[in-house]
mmCIF file of C-alpha atoms and ligand atoms in Angstrom:
data_model
loop_
_atom_site.group_PDB
_atom_site.id
_atom_site.type_symbol
_atom_site.label_atom_id
_atom_site.label_comp_id
_atom_site.label_asym_id
_atom_site.label_seq_id
_atom_site.Cartn_x
_atom_site.Cartn_y
_atom_site.Cartn_z
ATOM 1 C CA MET F 1 -3.689 -36.985 20.906
ATOM 2 C CA PRO F 2 -3.897 -37.721 18.015
ATOM 3 C CA VAL F 3 -1.359 -36.653 15.437
ATOM 4 C CA ILE F 4 -2.760 -37.003 12.242
ATOM 5 C CA ALA F 5 -1.666 -36.033 8.196
ATOM 6 C CA ALA F 6 -3.152 -33.395 7.036
ATOM 7 C CA ASP F 7 -4.522 -34.575 3.547
ATOM 8 C CA SER F 8 -8.061 -35.338 2.914
ATOM 9 C CA GLY F 9 -8.565 -37.646 4.718
ATOM 10 C CA GLY F 10 -7.499 -36.014 7.709
ATOM 11 C CA ILE F 11 -9.264 -32.669 7.310
ATOM 12 C CA ALA F 12 -12.554 -35.305 7.282
ATOM 13 C CA ARG F 13 -12.247 -36.155 10.311
ATOM 14 C CA ALA F 14 -10.854 -33.063 11.832
ATOM 15 C CA ALA F 15 -14.292 -31.718 10.683
ATOM 16 C CA GLU F 16 -15.845 -34.729 12.523
ATOM 17 C CA VAL F 17 -14.475 -34.234 15.433
ATOM 18 C CA LEU F 18 -15.391 -29.909 15.725
ATOM 19 C CA ARG F 19 -18.756 -30.703 14.009
ATOM 20 C CA ARG F 20 -19.759 -32.652 17.578
ATOM 21 C CA GLY F 21 -18.547 -29.310 20.042
ATOM 22 C CA GLY F 22 -14.232 -31.031 19.527
ATOM 23 C CA VAL F 23 -11.382 -29.035 20.021
ATOM 24 C CA VAL F 24 -8.874 -29.318 16.451
ATOM 25 C CA ALA F 25 -4.939 -27.464 16.452
ATOM 26 C CA PHE F 26 -4.248 -26.859 12.730
ATOM 27 C CA PRO F 27 -2.025 -25.365 10.334
ATOM 28 C CA THR F 28 -1.604 -21.678 9.138
ATOM 29 C CA GLU F 29 -0.369 -19.174 6.799
ATOM 30 C CA THR F 30 0.803 -18.001 10.611
ATOM 31 C CA VAL F 31 1.048 -20.017 13.387
ATOM 32 C CA TYR F 32 -0.726 -23.134 14.381
ATOM 33 C CA GLY F 33 -4.189 -22.324 15.539
ATOM 34 C CA LEU F 34 -6.386 -24.450 18.402
ATOM 35 C CA GLY F 35 -9.821 -24.479 16.700
ATOM 36 C CA ALA F 36 -13.491 -24.088 17.826
ATOM 37 C CA LEU F 37 -16.558 -23.667 16.512
ATOM 38 C CA ALA F 38 -17.036 -20.251 16.692
ATOM 39 C CA PHE F 39 -20.713 -20.566 17.497
ATOM 40 C CA THR F 40 -20.730 -23.239 19.533
ATOM 41 C CA ALA F 41 -20.246 -21.310 23.270
ATOM 42 C CA GLU F 42 -18.975 -25.191 25.073
ATOM 43 C CA ALA F 43 -16.394 -25.506 22.657
ATOM 44 C CA VAL F 44 -14.570 -22.361 22.923
ATOM 45 C CA ALA F 45 -14.827 -22.435 26.029
ATOM 46 C CA ARG F 46 -12.694 -25.779 25.997
ATOM 47 C CA ILE F 47 -10.498 -23.667 24.424
ATOM 48 C CA PHE F 48 -9.720 -21.231 27.080
ATOM 49 C CA GLU F 49 -9.322 -23.957 29.599
ATOM 50 C CA ILE F 50 -6.456 -25.982 27.305
ATOM 51 C CA LYS F 51 -4.548 -22.542 26.970
ATOM 52 C CA ARG F 52 -5.061 -21.732 30.694
ATOM 53 C CA ARG F 53 -6.144 -18.379 29.031
ATOM 54 C CA PRO F 54 -7.749 -15.584 30.934
ATOM 55 C CA HIS F 55 -11.448 -15.066 29.566
ATOM 56 C CA PHE F 56 -11.152 -11.383 29.471
ATOM 57 C CA ASP F 57 -8.487 -11.904 26.458
ATOM 58 C CA PRO F 58 -10.828 -12.754 22.979
ATOM 59 C CA LEU F 59 -10.491 -15.327 19.871
ATOM 60 C CA ILE F 60 -10.231 -14.137 16.587
ATOM 61 C CA VAL F 61 -12.394 -16.044 14.569
ATOM 62 C CA HIS F 62 -11.585 -17.676 11.251
ATOM 63 C CA VAL F 63 -14.009 -17.441 8.306
ATOM 64 C CA LEU F 64 -13.874 -18.739 4.802
ATOM 65 C CA ASP F 65 -15.434 -16.652 2.581
ATOM 66 C CA ASP F 66 -17.572 -13.170 2.660
ATOM 67 C CA GLU F 67 -20.946 -15.594 2.658
ATOM 68 C CA MET F 68 -18.807 -16.977 6.423
ATOM 69 C CA LEU F 69 -18.205 -13.704 7.108
ATOM 70 C CA LEU F 70 -21.055 -12.109 7.876
ATOM 71 C CA ARG F 71 -21.852 -14.277 9.750
ATOM 72 C CA VAL F 72 -19.766 -12.840 12.171
ATOM 73 C CA VAL F 73 -19.630 -9.004 11.451
ATOM 74 C CA SER F 74 -22.508 -6.766 11.013
ATOM 75 C CA SER F 75 -20.939 -4.082 9.196
ATOM 76 C CA MET F 76 -18.015 -3.249 6.636
ATOM 77 C CA PRO F 77 -16.399 -0.039 6.805
ATOM 78 C CA PRO F 78 -14.492 1.396 3.469
ATOM 79 C CA ALA F 79 -11.219 0.917 5.283
ATOM 80 C CA ALA F 80 -11.845 -2.441 6.810
ATOM 81 C CA ARG F 81 -13.419 -3.015 1.988
ATOM 82 C CA ALA F 82 -10.433 -1.902 1.387
ATOM 83 C CA LEU F 83 -7.515 -3.659 3.633
ATOM 84 C CA SER F 84 -9.513 -7.020 3.031
ATOM 85 C CA GLU F 85 -9.625 -6.635 -0.432
ATOM 86 C CA ARG F 86 -6.087 -6.612 -1.199
ATOM 87 C CA PHE F 87 -5.150 -8.479 1.817
ATOM 88 C CA TRP F 88 -7.440 -11.332 2.173
ATOM 89 C CA PRO F 89 -6.984 -14.571 2.328
ATOM 90 C CA GLY F 90 -3.714 -13.968 4.041
ATOM 91 C CA PRO F 91 -2.697 -12.557 7.755
ATOM 92 C CA LEU F 92 -3.885 -9.652 8.655
ATOM 93 C CA THR F 93 -6.932 -9.978 11.927
ATOM 94 C CA LEU F 94 -9.418 -7.128 11.318
ATOM 95 C CA VAL F 95 -10.936 -6.501 14.560
ATOM 96 C CA LEU F 96 -14.619 -4.928 13.487
ATOM 97 C CA ARG F 97 -18.364 -4.750 14.678
ATOM 98 C CA LYS F 98 -19.834 -7.588 15.431
ATOM 99 C CA ARG F 99 -22.827 -9.670 15.127
ATOM 100 C CA ALA F 100 -25.470 -10.646 17.976
ATOM 101 C CA GLY F 101 -25.268 -14.072 17.766
ATOM 102 C CA VAL F 102 -21.651 -14.260 18.426
ATOM 103 C CA PRO F 103 -20.521 -15.416 21.448
ATOM 104 C CA ASP F 104 -20.033 -13.106 24.903
ATOM 105 C CA LEU F 105 -16.700 -15.856 25.456
ATOM 106 C CA VAL F 106 -15.618 -15.426 21.819
ATOM 107 C CA THR F 107 -15.542 -11.355 21.882
ATOM 108 C CA ALA F 108 -14.969 -11.014 25.882
ATOM 109 C CA GLY F 109 -17.574 -9.025 25.665
ATOM 110 C CA LEU F 110 -16.588 -6.846 23.505
ATOM 111 C CA PRO F 111 -18.802 -4.858 21.163
ATOM 112 C CA THR F 112 -16.124 -5.566 18.406
ATOM 113 C CA VAL F 113 -14.503 -8.916 17.048
ATOM 114 C CA ALA F 114 -11.783 -9.962 15.177
ATOM 115 C CA VAL F 115 -11.782 -11.358 11.607
ATOM 116 C CA ARG F 116 -9.183 -12.696 9.385
ATOM 117 C CA MET F 117 -9.447 -14.989 6.175
ATOM 118 C CA PRO F 118 -6.786 -17.733 6.180
ATOM 119 C CA SER F 119 -4.614 -18.306 2.903
ATOM 120 C CA HIS F 120 -3.554 -21.552 4.090
ATOM 121 C CA PRO F 121 -4.565 -24.802 2.117
ATOM 122 C CA VAL F 122 -5.260 -26.434 5.321
ATOM 123 C CA ALA F 123 -7.272 -24.727 7.386
ATOM 124 C CA ARG F 124 -9.225 -23.809 4.007
ATOM 125 C CA ALA F 125 -10.353 -26.942 3.493
ATOM 126 C CA LEU F 126 -11.149 -27.863 7.540
ATOM 127 C CA LEU F 127 -13.087 -24.319 7.533
ATOM 128 C CA GLY F 128 -15.246 -25.574 4.449
ATOM 129 C CA ALA F 129 -15.358 -28.636 5.594
ATOM 130 C CA ALA F 130 -16.496 -28.124 9.682
ATOM 131 C CA GLY F 131 -19.093 -25.390 6.809
ATOM 132 C CA ALA F 132 -18.631 -22.207 10.399
ATOM 133 C CA PRO F 133 -16.549 -19.459 11.582
ATOM 134 C CA LEU F 134 -13.971 -21.309 13.319
ATOM 135 C CA ALA F 135 -12.375 -20.007 16.515
ATOM 136 C CA ALA F 136 -9.216 -20.167 16.917
ATOM 137 C CA PRO F 137 -6.065 -18.988 18.973
ATOM 138 C CA SER F 138 -2.343 -20.122 18.458
ATOM 139 C CA ALA F 139 -2.129 -23.859 19.676
ATOM 140 C CA ASN F 140 0.303 -22.491 22.650
ATOM 141 C CA PRO F 141 -0.172 -22.524 26.683
ATOM 142 C CA PHE F 142 -1.010 -18.293 26.957
ATOM 143 C CA GLY F 143 2.494 -16.627 27.149
ATOM 144 C CA HIS F 144 4.314 -19.129 25.405
ATOM 145 C CA LEU F 145 6.325 -19.112 22.385
ATOM 146 C CA SER F 146 3.797 -19.672 19.134
ATOM 147 C CA PRO F 147 3.619 -22.734 17.411
ATOM 148 C CA THR F 148 5.279 -23.243 13.873
ATOM 149 C CA ARG F 149 5.309 -27.020 13.447
ATOM 150 C CA ALA F 150 2.617 -29.728 14.772
ATOM 151 C CA GLU F 151 5.558 -30.908 17.207
ATOM 152 C CA HIS F 152 5.511 -28.074 18.860
ATOM 153 C CA VAL F 153 2.124 -28.162 19.402
ATOM 154 C CA ALA F 154 1.999 -31.378 20.975
ATOM 155 C CA GLY F 155 5.127 -30.390 22.752
ATOM 156 C CA GLY F 156 2.785 -27.840 24.530
ATOM 157 C CA ILE F 157 -1.232 -27.967 25.034
ATOM 158 C CA GLY F 158 -1.133 -31.797 22.991
ATOM 159 C CA GLY F 159 -2.649 -33.852 26.089
ATOM 160 C CA GLN F 160 -5.844 -31.976 26.174
ATOM 161 C CA VAL F 161 -6.261 -31.569 22.413
ATOM 162 C CA ASP F 162 -9.031 -34.176 20.495
ATOM 163 C CA LEU F 163 -6.612 -33.526 17.187
ATOM 164 C CA ILE F 164 -3.414 -32.052 15.614
ATOM 165 C CA LEU F 165 -3.420 -31.288 11.708
ATOM 166 C CA ASP F 166 -0.046 -31.382 10.770
ATOM 167 C CA GLY F 167 0.419 -30.126 7.593
ATOM 168 C CA GLY F 168 4.588 -28.452 8.643
ATOM 169 C CA ARG F 169 5.914 -25.858 8.941
ATOM 170 C CA THR F 170 3.995 -22.867 8.672
ATOM 171 C CA GLU F 171 4.881 -20.083 5.922
ATOM 172 C CA HIS F 172 5.630 -16.804 7.880
ATOM 173 C CA GLY F 173 5.838 -18.327 11.313
ATOM 174 C CA LEU F 174 4.380 -15.162 12.942
ATOM 175 C CA GLU F 175 0.713 -14.330 13.573
ATOM 176 C CA SER F 176 -1.156 -12.321 12.151
ATOM 177 C CA THR F 177 -1.082 -8.310 12.180
ATOM 178 C CA ILE F 178 -4.818 -6.800 14.031
ATOM 179 C CA VAL F 179 -5.787 -3.930 13.194
ATOM 180 C CA ALA F 180 -9.205 -2.010 14.685
ATOM 181 C CA ILE F 181 -11.933 -0.490 12.431
ATOM 182 C CA ASP F 182 -13.658 1.727 14.670
ATOM 183 C CA GLY F 183 -13.021 5.474 13.375
ATOM 184 C CA ARG F 184 -9.676 5.923 12.504
ATOM 185 C CA PRO F 185 -7.492 2.197 11.365
ATOM 186 C CA GLU F 186 -5.158 1.426 14.155
ATOM 187 C CA LEU F 187 -2.479 -1.163 14.526
ATOM 188 C CA LEU F 188 -3.011 -3.596 17.883
ATOM 189 C CA ARG F 189 -0.393 -6.361 17.163
ATOM 190 C CA ALA F 190 2.202 -5.947 14.387
ATOM 191 C CA GLY F 191 2.347 -9.439 12.321
ATOM 192 C CA ALA F 192 3.106 -10.836 9.523
ATOM 193 C CA VAL F 193 1.836 -7.874 7.152
ATOM 194 C CA GLU F 194 4.164 -5.044 7.260
ATOM 195 C CA ALA F 195 2.277 -1.748 9.025
ATOM 196 C CA GLU F 196 3.822 -0.546 5.813
ATOM 197 C CA ALA F 197 2.089 -2.397 3.505
ATOM 198 C CA ILE F 198 -1.267 -1.085 5.558
ATOM 199 C CA GLU F 199 -0.354 1.771 5.377
ATOM 200 C CA ALA F 200 0.336 2.401 1.741
ATOM 201 C CA VAL F 201 -3.828 1.336 1.608
ATOM 202 C CA VAL F 202 -5.324 3.331 4.439
ATOM 203 C CA GLY F 203 -2.841 6.156 5.720
ATOM 204 C CA PRO F 204 -0.794 6.552 8.980
ATOM 205 C CA LEU F 205 -2.307 3.556 11.692
ATOM 206 C CA ASP F 206 -3.005 4.925 14.708
ATOM 207 C CA ALA F 207 -0.789 3.396 17.459
ATOM 208 C CA GLY F 208 -1.747 4.188 21.086
ATOM 209 C CA ARG F 209 -4.617 6.102 20.634
ATOM 210 C CA VAL F 210 -6.370 3.749 23.216
ATOM 211 C CA ALA F 211 -5.525 3.156 26.729
ATOM 212 C CA GLY F 212 -5.941 -0.223 28.153
ATOM 213 C CA TYR F 213 -5.726 -3.514 27.219
ATOM 214 C CA ARG F 214 -6.694 -4.613 23.505
ATOM 215 C CA ALA F 215 -5.078 -7.073 22.880
ATOM 216 C CA PRO F 216 -2.143 -9.731 23.786
ATOM 217 C CA GLY F 217 1.038 -7.661 22.209
ATOM 218 C CA MET F 218 -0.255 -5.096 24.863
ATOM 219 C CA LEU F 219 0.366 -7.583 28.157
ATOM 220 C CA PRO F 220 3.505 -6.570 29.414
ATOM 221 C CA ARG F 221 4.611 -10.186 29.425
ATOM 222 C CA HIS F 222 3.662 -12.723 26.686
ATOM 223 C CA TYR F 223 5.548 -14.942 23.540
ATOM 224 C CA ALA F 224 7.987 -15.863 26.452
ATOM 225 C CA PRO F 225 10.806 -19.863 26.465
ATOM 226 C CA ALA F 226 11.158 -20.494 29.368
ATOM 227 C CA THR F 227 14.541 -19.893 28.959
ATOM 228 C CA PRO F 228 15.479 -16.171 30.350
ATOM 229 C CA LEU F 229 15.998 -14.079 27.561
ATOM 230 C CA ARG F 230 17.394 -10.227 27.043
ATOM 231 C CA LEU F 231 17.777 -8.252 24.195
ATOM 232 C CA VAL F 232 21.820 -7.168 24.280
ATOM 233 C CA GLU F 233 24.560 -6.701 21.757
ATOM 234 C CA PRO F 234 26.022 -9.991 21.983
ATOM 235 C CA ALA F 235 29.409 -8.871 21.270
ATOM 236 C CA GLY F 236 30.163 -6.249 24.322
ATOM 237 C CA VAL F 237 28.987 -9.638 26.557
ATOM 238 C CA PRO F 238 32.500 -10.884 27.709
ATOM 239 C CA MET F 239 33.391 -14.256 26.687
ATOM 240 C CA PRO F 240 33.590 -15.526 30.452
ATOM 241 C CA GLU F 241 29.358 -14.543 30.260
ATOM 242 C CA ARG F 242 28.761 -17.219 27.200
ATOM 243 C CA ALA F 243 30.157 -20.070 28.402
ATOM 244 C CA ARG F 244 26.495 -21.375 29.290
ATOM 245 C CA ALA F 245 24.576 -18.803 27.249
ATOM 246 C CA GLY F 246 23.151 -19.510 23.915
ATOM 247 C CA ALA F 247 23.246 -16.452 21.519
ATOM 248 C CA LEU F 248 20.350 -15.478 17.866
ATOM 249 C CA ALA F 249 21.056 -12.377 15.841
ATOM 250 C CA LEU F 250 19.410 -12.000 12.453
ATOM 251 C CA CYS F 251 22.653 -12.663 10.504
ATOM 252 C CA GLU F 252 25.790 -12.446 12.885
ATOM 253 C CA ARG F 253 27.419 -15.753 14.488
ATOM 254 C CA PHE F 254 29.352 -15.806 17.779
ATOM 255 C CA GLU F 255 32.248 -17.098 19.117
ATOM 256 C CA GLY F 256 32.049 -18.947 22.274
ATOM 257 C CA TYR F 257 27.821 -19.010 22.816
ATOM 258 C CA ALA F 258 26.871 -22.559 24.198
ATOM 259 C CA ALA F 259 25.053 -22.076 21.107
ATOM 260 C CA SER F 260 25.226 -19.604 17.944
ATOM 261 C CA ARG F 261 21.864 -19.032 15.707
ATOM 262 C CA GLN F 262 21.602 -17.065 13.044
ATOM 263 C CA LEU F 263 17.941 -16.594 11.403
ATOM 264 C CA SER F 264 18.828 -15.925 8.223
ATOM 265 C CA VAL F 265 22.626 -15.779 6.926
ATOM 266 C CA THR F 266 21.853 -12.581 4.323
ATOM 267 C CA GLY F 267 19.550 -10.807 7.217
ATOM 268 C CA ASP F 268 16.076 -11.737 4.898
ATOM 269 C CA LEU F 269 13.545 -10.440 7.232
ATOM 270 C CA ARG F 270 11.411 -12.874 5.331
ATOM 271 C CA GLU F 271 12.930 -15.747 6.191
ATOM 272 C CA ALA F 272 13.835 -14.718 8.892
ATOM 273 C CA ALA F 273 10.553 -14.559 10.023
ATOM 274 C CA ALA F 274 9.371 -17.989 9.270
ATOM 275 C CA ARG F 275 12.424 -19.343 11.621
ATOM 276 C CA PHE F 276 12.026 -17.324 15.003
ATOM 277 C CA PHE F 277 9.653 -18.842 16.635
ATOM 278 C CA GLU F 278 10.811 -22.252 15.755
ATOM 279 C CA THR F 279 14.921 -20.907 16.394
ATOM 280 C CA LEU F 280 12.941 -19.630 19.973
ATOM 281 C CA HIS F 281 11.463 -22.944 20.502
ATOM 282 C CA GLU F 282 15.212 -24.676 19.888
ATOM 283 C CA LEU F 283 16.903 -22.849 21.884
ATOM 284 C CA ASP F 284 14.657 -23.356 24.362
ATOM 285 C CA ALA F 285 15.054 -26.867 24.509
ATOM 286 C CA LEU F 286 19.225 -26.255 25.015
ATOM 287 C CA GLY F 287 18.972 -26.097 29.087
ATOM 288 C CA LEU F 288 20.769 -22.957 28.408
ATOM 289 C CA GLU F 289 21.688 -20.950 31.627
ATOM 290 C CA ARG F 290 20.599 -17.821 29.150
ATOM 291 C CA ILE F 291 19.690 -16.283 26.032
ATOM 292 C CA ASP F 292 21.050 -13.442 24.211
ATOM 293 C CA VAL F 293 19.077 -11.991 21.274
ATOM 294 C CA GLN F 294 20.480 -9.364 19.072
ATOM 295 C CA PRO F 295 18.311 -6.338 18.465
ATOM 296 C CA ILE F 296 16.926 -6.285 15.345
ATOM 297 C CA ALA F 297 16.548 -2.774 13.436
ATOM 298 C CA GLU F 298 12.192 -2.108 13.749
ATOM 299 C CA ARG F 299 11.658 -1.786 9.966
ATOM 300 C CA GLY F 300 9.201 -4.197 8.537
ATOM 301 C CA LEU F 301 8.706 -7.270 10.241
ATOM 302 C CA GLY F 302 11.604 -6.786 12.460
ATOM 303 C CA ARG F 303 8.909 -4.556 13.790
ATOM 304 C CA ALA F 304 6.355 -7.259 14.488
ATOM 305 C CA MET F 305 10.004 -9.098 16.043
ATOM 306 C CA MET F 306 11.464 -6.659 18.346
ATOM 307 C CA ASP F 307 7.666 -6.286 19.785
ATOM 308 C CA ARG F 308 7.108 -10.169 20.783
ATOM 309 C CA LEU F 309 11.075 -10.000 22.138
ATOM 310 C CA ARG F 310 10.313 -7.194 24.375
ATOM 311 C CA ARG F 311 7.458 -9.317 25.699
ATOM 312 C CA ALA F 312 10.001 -11.771 25.927
ATOM 313 C CA ALA F 313 12.634 -10.242 27.867
ATOM 314 C CA PRO F 314 10.665 -8.315 30.453
ATOM 315 C CA GLY F 315 12.317 -5.642 32.984
ATOM 316 C CA ASP F 316 14.939 -5.821 30.091
ATOM 317 C CA ARG F 317 18.206 -2.823 31.460
ATOM 318 C CA GLU F 318 20.351 -4.035 28.310
ATOM 319 C CA LEU F 319 18.883 -1.453 25.471
HETATM 320 O O1 TXA L 401 -1.878 -15.332 13.556
HETATM 321 C C1 TXA L 401 -2.682 -15.556 14.310
HETATM 322 O O2 TXA L 401 -3.358 -14.991 14.505
HETATM 323 C C2 TXA L 401 -2.910 -16.858 14.595
HETATM 324 C C3 TXA L 401 -3.804 -17.700 13.748
HETATM 325 C C4 TXA L 401 -3.999 -18.745 14.638
HETATM 326 O O3 TXA L 401 -4.901 -16.948 12.945
HETATM 327 N N1 TXA L 401 -3.558 -16.600 15.734
HETATM 328 C C5 TXA L 401 -3.307 -15.682 17.202
HETATM 329 O O4 TXA L 401 -4.550 -15.722 17.713
HETATM 330 O O5 TXA L 401 -2.054 -15.218 17.301
HETATM 331 P P1 TXA L 401 -4.242 -15.247 19.614
HETATM 332 O O6 TXA L 401 -5.009 -15.516 20.064
HETATM 333 O O7 TXA L 401 -2.785 -16.160 19.827
HETATM 334 O O8 TXA L 401 -3.834 -13.431 19.192
HETATM 335 C C6 TXA L 401 -5.041 -12.894 18.969
HETATM 336 C C7 TXA L 401 -5.424 -11.805 19.578
HETATM 337 C C8 TXA L 401 -5.696 -11.587 21.039
HETATM 338 O O9 TXA L 401 -4.714 -11.950 22.363
HETATM 339 C C9 TXA L 401 -6.707 -10.049 21.178
HETATM 340 O O10 TXA L 401 -6.009 -9.730 22.633
HETATM 341 C C10 TXA L 401 -6.545 -10.122 19.772
HETATM 342 O O11 TXA L 401 -6.535 -11.162 19.142
HETATM 343 N N2 TXA L 401 -8.952 -10.012 19.794
HETATM 344 C C11 TXA L 401 -9.517 -10.268 19.750
HETATM 345 N N3 TXA L 401 -9.992 -9.800 19.649
HETATM 346 C C12 TXA L 401 -10.376 -8.511 20.034
HETATM 347 C C13 TXA L 401 -10.904 -8.080 19.773
HETATM 348 N N4 TXA L 401 -12.514 -7.926 19.551
HETATM 349 N N5 TXA L 401 -10.782 -6.565 19.961
HETATM 350 C C14 TXA L 401 -9.535 -6.066 20.004
HETATM 351 N N6 TXA L 401 -8.578 -7.407 20.274
HETATM 352 C C15 TXA L 401 -8.923 -8.406 20.084
HETATM 353 MG MG1 MG L 402 -1.117 -16.239 20.736
#
């Protein structure tokens, strides 16, 4: 499991591995991705094996530019054009009608494909060197915390990938926002682009029009640390129950906990999002009996963080 620096030599080597049908972990501006050539079904199949990901869960295809985009999607409705002009390259994923040649494995047999044009220079250099769209989910075992550093990838699935490109910690720290464009734009997953910013471009987003499974954010348990986590007001937790537990909050610190972490001392949501998964990884490694998380106000990126916390705290009765 070589971890190599994401310099020009490393990127050239990674592109070579991809062209031969390999699987490479690489940084994006959101989280690390686990990439393979999107049009090589055998390589894509390895992504599912490595993540132990169910085949009904489709992947995001990453493209460098419009030329690559048109190899993947069959049409760009006006709302998709408007959103791509405003947010690409960047952390927004659009679900659009797919082109016939996109393997069914990538889309889980759906007539649509999720596509995004990343802004991270390493992701872009890799797409350019590979010369083809890359299918890439987050580079973590299915259902676990997403990786925001190469070390997280190495600790989770490192033994099975051909190469990890180390580009340092990711900028946004939360996955892309997913919007389906098929009729009225619909929010499938809250993420690094605030829903409010998307609505400023296309008007009110539908949320929950579709029954059943559409995105992992709709699976009840996802993004979970190994340590049990609950959403609760830590200030109300009796002292004796704090001793072997950890606390996590946007900007408050709590006495009596074995560890108390703040995502941003000034309450800045961008800083908090960037540190979100990293801080959960860190608390998860401390062998705590439990993590008590103070709920975050659901505005802007607070909504995306609360979405992930709810799925990490199944059956939570404290809220
Ligand atoms: O920021 C991100 O989006 C990162 C980086 C690596 O780009 N990727 C990521 O991928 O978070 P992943 O696989 O962890 O989440 C993508 C989700 C899938 O679980 C899937 O449910 C949804 O996107 N998705 C993909 N194709 C879809 C489709 N055709 N219709 C609805 N949802 C789709
Ligand atoms: Mg994921």
